[in-house]
C-alpha positions as protocol buffer text, in pm:
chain_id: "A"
residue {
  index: 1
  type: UNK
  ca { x: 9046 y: -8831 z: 7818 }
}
residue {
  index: 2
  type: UNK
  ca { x: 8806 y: -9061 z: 8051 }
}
residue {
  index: 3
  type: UNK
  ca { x: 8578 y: -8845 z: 8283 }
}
residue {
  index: 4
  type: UNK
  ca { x: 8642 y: -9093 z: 8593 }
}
residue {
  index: 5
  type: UNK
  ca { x: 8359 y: -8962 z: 8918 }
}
residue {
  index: 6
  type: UNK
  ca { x: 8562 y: -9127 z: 9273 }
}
residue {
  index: 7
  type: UNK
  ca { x: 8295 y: -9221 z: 9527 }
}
residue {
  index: 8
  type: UNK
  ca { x: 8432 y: -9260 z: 9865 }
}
residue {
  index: 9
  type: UNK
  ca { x: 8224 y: -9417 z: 10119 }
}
residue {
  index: 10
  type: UNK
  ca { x: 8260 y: -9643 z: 10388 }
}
residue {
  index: 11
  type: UNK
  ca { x: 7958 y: -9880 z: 10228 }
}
residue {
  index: 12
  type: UNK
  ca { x: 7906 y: -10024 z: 10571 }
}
residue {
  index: 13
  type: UNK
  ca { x: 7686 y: -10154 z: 10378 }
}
residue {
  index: 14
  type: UNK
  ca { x: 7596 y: -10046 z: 10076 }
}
residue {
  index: 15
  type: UNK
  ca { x: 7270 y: -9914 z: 9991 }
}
residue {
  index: 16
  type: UNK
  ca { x: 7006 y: -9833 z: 9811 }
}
residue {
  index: 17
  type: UNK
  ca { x: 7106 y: -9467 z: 9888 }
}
residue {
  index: 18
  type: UNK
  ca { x: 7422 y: -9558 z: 9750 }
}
residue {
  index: 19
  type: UNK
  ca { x: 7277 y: -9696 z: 9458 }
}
residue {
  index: 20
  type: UNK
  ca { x: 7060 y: -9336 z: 9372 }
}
residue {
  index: 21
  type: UNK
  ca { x: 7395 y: -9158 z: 9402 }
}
residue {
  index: 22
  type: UNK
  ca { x: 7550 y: -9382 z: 9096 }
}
residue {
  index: 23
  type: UNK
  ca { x: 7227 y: -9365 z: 8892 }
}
residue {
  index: 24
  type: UNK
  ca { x: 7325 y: -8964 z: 8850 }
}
residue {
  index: 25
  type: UNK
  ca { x: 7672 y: -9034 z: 8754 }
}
residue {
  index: 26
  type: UNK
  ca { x: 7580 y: -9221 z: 8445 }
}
residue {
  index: 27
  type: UNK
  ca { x: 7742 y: -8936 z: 8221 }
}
residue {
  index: 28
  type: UNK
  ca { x: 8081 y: -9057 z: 8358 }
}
residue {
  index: 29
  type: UNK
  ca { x: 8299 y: -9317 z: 8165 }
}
residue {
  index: 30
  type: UNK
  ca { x: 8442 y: -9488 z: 8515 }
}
residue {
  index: 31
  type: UNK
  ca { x: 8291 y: -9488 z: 8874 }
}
residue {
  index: 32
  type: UNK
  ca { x: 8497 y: -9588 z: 9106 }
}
residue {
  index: 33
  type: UNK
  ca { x: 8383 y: -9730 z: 9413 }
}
residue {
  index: 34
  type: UNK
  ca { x: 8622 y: -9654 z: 9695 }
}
residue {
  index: 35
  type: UNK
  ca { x: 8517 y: -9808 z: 10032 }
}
residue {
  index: 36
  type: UNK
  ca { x: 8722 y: -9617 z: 10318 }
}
residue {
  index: 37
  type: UNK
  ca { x: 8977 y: -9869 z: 10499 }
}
residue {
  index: 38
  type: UNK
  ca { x: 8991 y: -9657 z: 10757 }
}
residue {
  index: 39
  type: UNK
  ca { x: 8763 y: -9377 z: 10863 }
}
residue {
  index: 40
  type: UNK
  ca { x: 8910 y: -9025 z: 10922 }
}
residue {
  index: 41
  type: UNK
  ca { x: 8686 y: -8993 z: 11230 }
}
residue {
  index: 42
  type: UNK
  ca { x: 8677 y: -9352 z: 11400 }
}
residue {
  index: 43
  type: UNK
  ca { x: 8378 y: -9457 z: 11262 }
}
residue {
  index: 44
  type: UNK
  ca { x: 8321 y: -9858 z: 11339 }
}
residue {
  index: 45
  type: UNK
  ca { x: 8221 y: -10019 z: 11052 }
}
residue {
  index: 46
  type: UNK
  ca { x: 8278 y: -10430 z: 10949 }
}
residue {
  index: 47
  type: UNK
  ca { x: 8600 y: -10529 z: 10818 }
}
residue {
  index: 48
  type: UNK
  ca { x: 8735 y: -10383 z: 10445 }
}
residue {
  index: 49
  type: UNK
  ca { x: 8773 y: -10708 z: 10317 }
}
residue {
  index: 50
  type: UNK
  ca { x: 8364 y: -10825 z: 10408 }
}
residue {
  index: 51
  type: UNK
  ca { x: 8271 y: -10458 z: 10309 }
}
residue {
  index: 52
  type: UNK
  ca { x: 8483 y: -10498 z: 9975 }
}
residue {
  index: 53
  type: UNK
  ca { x: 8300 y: -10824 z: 9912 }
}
residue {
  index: 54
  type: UNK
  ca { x: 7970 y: -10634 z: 9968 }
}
residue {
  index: 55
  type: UNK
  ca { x: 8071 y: -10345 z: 9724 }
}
residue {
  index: 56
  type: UNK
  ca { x: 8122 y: -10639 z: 9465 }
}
residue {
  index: 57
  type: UNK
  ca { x: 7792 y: -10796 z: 9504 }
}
residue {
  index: 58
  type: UNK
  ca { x: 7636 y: -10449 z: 9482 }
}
residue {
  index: 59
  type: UNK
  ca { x: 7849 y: -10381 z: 9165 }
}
residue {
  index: 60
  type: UNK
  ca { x: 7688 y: -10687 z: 9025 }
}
residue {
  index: 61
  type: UNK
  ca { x: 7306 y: -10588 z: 9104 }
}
residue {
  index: 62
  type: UNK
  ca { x: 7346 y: -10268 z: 8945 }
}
residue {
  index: 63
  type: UNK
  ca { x: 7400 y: -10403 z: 8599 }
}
residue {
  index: 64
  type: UNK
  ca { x: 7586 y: -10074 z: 8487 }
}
residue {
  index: 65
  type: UNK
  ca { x: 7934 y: -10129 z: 8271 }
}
residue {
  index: 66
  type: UNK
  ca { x: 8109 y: -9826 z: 8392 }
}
residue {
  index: 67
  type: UNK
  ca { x: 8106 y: -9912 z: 8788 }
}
residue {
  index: 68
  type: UNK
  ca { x: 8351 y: -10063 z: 8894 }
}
residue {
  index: 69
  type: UNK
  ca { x: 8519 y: -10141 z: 9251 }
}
residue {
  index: 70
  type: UNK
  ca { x: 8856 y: -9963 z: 9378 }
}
residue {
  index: 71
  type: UNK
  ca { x: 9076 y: -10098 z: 9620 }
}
residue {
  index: 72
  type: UNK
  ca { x: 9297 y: -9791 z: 9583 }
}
residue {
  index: 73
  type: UNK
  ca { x: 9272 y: -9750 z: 9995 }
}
residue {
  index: 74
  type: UNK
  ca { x: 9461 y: -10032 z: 10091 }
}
residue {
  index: 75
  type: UNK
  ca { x: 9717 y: -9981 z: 9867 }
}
residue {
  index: 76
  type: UNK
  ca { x: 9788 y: -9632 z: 10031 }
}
residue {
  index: 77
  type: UNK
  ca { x: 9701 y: -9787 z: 10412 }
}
residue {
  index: 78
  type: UNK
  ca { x: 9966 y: -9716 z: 10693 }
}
residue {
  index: 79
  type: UNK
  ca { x: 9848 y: -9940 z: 11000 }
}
residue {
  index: 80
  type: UNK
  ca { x: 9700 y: -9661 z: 11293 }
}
residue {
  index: 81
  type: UNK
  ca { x: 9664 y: -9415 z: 10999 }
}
residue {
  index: 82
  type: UNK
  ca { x: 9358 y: -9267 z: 10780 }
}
residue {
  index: 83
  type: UNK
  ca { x: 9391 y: -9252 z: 10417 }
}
residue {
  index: 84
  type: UNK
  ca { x: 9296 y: -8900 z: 10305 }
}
residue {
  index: 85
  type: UNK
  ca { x: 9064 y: -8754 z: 10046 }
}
residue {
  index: 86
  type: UNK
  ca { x: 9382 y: -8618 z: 9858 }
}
residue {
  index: 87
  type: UNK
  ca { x: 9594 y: -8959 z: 9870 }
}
residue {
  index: 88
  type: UNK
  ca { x: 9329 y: -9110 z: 9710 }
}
residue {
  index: 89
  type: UNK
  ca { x: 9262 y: -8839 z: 9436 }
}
residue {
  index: 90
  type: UNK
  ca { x: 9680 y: -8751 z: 9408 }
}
residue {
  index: 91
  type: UNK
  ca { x: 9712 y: -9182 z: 9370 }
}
residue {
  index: 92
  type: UNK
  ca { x: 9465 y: -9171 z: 9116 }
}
residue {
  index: 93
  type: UNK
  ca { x: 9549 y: -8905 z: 8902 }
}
residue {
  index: 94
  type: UNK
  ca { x: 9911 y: -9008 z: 8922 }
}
residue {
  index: 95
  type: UNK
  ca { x: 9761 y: -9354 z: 8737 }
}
residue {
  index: 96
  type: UNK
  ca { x: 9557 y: -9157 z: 8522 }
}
residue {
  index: 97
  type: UNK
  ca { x: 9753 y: -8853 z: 8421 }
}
residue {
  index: 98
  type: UNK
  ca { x: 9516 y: -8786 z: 8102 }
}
residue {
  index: 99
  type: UNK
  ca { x: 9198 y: -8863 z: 8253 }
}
residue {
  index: 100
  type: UNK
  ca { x: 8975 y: -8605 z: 8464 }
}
residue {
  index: 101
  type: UNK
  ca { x: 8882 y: -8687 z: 8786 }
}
residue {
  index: 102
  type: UNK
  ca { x: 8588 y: -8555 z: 9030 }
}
residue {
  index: 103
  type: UNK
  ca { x: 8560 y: -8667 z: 9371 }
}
residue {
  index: 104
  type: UNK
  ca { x: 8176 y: -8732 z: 9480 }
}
residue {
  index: 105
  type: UNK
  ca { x: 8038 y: -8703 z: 9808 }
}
residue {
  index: 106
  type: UNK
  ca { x: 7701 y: -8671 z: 10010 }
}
residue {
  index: 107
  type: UNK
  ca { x: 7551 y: -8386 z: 10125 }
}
residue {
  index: 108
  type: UNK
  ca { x: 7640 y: -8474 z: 10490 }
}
residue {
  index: 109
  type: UNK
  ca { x: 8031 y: -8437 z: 10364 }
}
residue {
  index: 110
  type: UNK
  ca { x: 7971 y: -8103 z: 10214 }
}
residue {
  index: 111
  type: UNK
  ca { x: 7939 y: -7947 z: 10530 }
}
residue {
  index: 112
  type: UNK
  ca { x: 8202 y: -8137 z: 10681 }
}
residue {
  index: 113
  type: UNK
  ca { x: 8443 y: -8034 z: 10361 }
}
residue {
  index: 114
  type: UNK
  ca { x: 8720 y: -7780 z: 10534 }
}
residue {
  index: 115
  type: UNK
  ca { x: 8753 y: -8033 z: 10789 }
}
residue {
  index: 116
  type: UNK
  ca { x: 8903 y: -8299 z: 10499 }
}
residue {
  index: 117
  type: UNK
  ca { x: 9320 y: -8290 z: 10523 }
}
residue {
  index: 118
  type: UNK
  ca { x: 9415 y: -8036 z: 10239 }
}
residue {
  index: 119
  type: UNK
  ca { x: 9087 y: -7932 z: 10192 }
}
residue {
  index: 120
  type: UNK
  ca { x: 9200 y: -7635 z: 9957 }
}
residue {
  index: 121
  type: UNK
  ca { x: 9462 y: -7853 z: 9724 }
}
residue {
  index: 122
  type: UNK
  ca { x: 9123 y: -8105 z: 9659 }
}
residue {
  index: 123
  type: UNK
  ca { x: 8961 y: -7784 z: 9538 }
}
residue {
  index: 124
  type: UNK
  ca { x: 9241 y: -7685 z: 9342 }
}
residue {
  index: 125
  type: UNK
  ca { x: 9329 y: -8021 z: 9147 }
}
residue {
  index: 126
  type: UNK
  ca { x: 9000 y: -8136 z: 9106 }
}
residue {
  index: 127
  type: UNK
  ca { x: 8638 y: -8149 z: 9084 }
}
residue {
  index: 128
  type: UNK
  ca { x: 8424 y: -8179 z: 9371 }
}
residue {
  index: 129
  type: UNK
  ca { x: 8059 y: -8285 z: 9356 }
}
residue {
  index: 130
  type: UNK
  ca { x: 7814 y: -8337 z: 9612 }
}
residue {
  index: 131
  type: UNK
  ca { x: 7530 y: -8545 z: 9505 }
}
residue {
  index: 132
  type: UNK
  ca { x: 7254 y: -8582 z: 9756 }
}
residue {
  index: 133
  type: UNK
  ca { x: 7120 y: -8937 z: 9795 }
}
residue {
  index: 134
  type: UNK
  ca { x: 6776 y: -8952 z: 9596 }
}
residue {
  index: 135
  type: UNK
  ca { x: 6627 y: -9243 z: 9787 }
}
residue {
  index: 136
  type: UNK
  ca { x: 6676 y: -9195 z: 10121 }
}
residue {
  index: 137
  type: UNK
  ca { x: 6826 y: -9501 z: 10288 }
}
residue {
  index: 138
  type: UNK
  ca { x: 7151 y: -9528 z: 10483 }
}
residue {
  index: 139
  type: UNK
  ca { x: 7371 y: -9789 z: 10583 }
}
residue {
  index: 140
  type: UNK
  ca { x: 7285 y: -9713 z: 10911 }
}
residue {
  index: 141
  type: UNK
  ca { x: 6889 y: -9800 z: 10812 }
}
residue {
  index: 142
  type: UNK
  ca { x: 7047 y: -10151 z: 10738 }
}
residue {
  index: 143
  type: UNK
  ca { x: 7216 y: -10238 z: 11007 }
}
residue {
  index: 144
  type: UNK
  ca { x: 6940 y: -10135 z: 11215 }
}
residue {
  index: 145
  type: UNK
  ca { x: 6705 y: -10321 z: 11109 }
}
residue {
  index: 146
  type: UNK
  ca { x: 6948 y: -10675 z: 11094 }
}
residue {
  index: 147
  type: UNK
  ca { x: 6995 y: -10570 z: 11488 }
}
residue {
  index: 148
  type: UNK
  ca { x: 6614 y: -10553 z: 11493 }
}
residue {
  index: 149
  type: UNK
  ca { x: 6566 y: -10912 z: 11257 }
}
residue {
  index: 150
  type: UNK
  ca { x: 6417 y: -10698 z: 11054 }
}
residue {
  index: 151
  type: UNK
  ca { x: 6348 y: -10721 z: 10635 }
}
residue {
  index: 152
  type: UNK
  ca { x: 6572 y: -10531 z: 10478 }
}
residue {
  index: 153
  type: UNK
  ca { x: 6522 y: -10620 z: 10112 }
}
residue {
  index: 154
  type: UNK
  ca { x: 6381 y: -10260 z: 10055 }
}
residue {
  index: 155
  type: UNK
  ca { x: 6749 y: -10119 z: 10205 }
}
residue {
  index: 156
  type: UNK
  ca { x: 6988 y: -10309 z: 9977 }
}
residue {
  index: 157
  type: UNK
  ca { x: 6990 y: -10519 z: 9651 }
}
residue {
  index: 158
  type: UNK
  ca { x: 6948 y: -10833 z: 9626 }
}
residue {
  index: 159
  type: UNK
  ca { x: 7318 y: -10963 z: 9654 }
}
residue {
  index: 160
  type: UNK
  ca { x: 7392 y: -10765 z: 9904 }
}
residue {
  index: 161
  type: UNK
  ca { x: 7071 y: -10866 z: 10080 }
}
residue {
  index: 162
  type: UNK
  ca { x: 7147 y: -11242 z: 10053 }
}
residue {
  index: 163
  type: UNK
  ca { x: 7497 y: -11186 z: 10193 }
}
residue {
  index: 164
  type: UNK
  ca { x: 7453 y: -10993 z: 10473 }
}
residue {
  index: 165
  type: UNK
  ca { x: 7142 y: -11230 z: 10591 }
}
residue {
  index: 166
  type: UNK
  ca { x: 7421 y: -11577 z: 10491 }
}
residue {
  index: 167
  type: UNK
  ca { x: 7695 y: -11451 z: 10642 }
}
residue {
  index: 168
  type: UNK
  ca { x: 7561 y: -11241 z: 10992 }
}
residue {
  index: 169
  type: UNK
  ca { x: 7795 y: -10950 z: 10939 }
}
residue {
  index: 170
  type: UNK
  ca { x: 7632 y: -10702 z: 11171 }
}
């Protein structure tokens, strides 16, 4: 049985913050990446497919085996629909019956938690951890300081960095 940690975010983009939150979950087999398609309360953020890209990139500056990118949200995407918490976790654990899955989120979720869509059955099925960022840098730090032309080298790693100044996503 795999111990498999689900981190949901919408890694618009991702960040060093980010990155402090999977250097704790080392003790896991699999973290799964899991950039929201679609946010459950209308956040803006660049298009999946750019942020996917991103999530790659990041994958590849972190240098850690077990980390690995899901795409499990646009499987389960209905156009002018969220994808819930629980679709992803139910979708998951229905392709890994044996393994056992916990569902990670920031501190800023925690609080927000009885507002997630069957709050209760999340509780129930599986584990829930909330991991507080340990450097504290947001995606919202990164974009900005590109709206600003700022450096932001110190907000991201380097992939990540070199994309987002090539390609002018925000």
């Amino acid at each position: 049985m795999n111990k498999i940690a689900v981190f949901g975010s919408a890694f618009n983009p991702p960040s060093l913050g980010h990155k402090s939150v999977i250097d704790s979950l080392q003790h896991f087999d699999r973290i799964l990446l899991v950039p929201s398609i679609s946010h459950a309360w209308g956040k803006e953020m660049l298009e999946y497919a750019k942020r996917c890209h991103l999530v790659e990139a990041f994958i590849e500056d972190l240098l850690m085996v077990n980390v690995e990118l899901s795409c499990i949200e646009e499987m389960l995407y209905q156009p002018e629909q969220s994808v819930t918490t629980y679709a992803v976790l139910n979708e998951l654990q229905n392709q890994h019956p044996n393994d056992h899955i916990t569902f990670i989120m920031g501190p800023d979720n925690l609080f927000n938690f009885s507002k997630f869509y069957q709050a209760d059955e999340i509780l129930n099925n599986w584990s829930v951890m909330a991991c507080p960022e340990k450097i504290k840098v947001r995606s919202s730090d990164i974009r900005q300081s590109i709206a600003k032309k700022q450096d932001i080298s110190t907000l991201t790693t380097p992939r990540v960095c070199q994309l987002l100044n090539n390609n002018k996503f925000y």
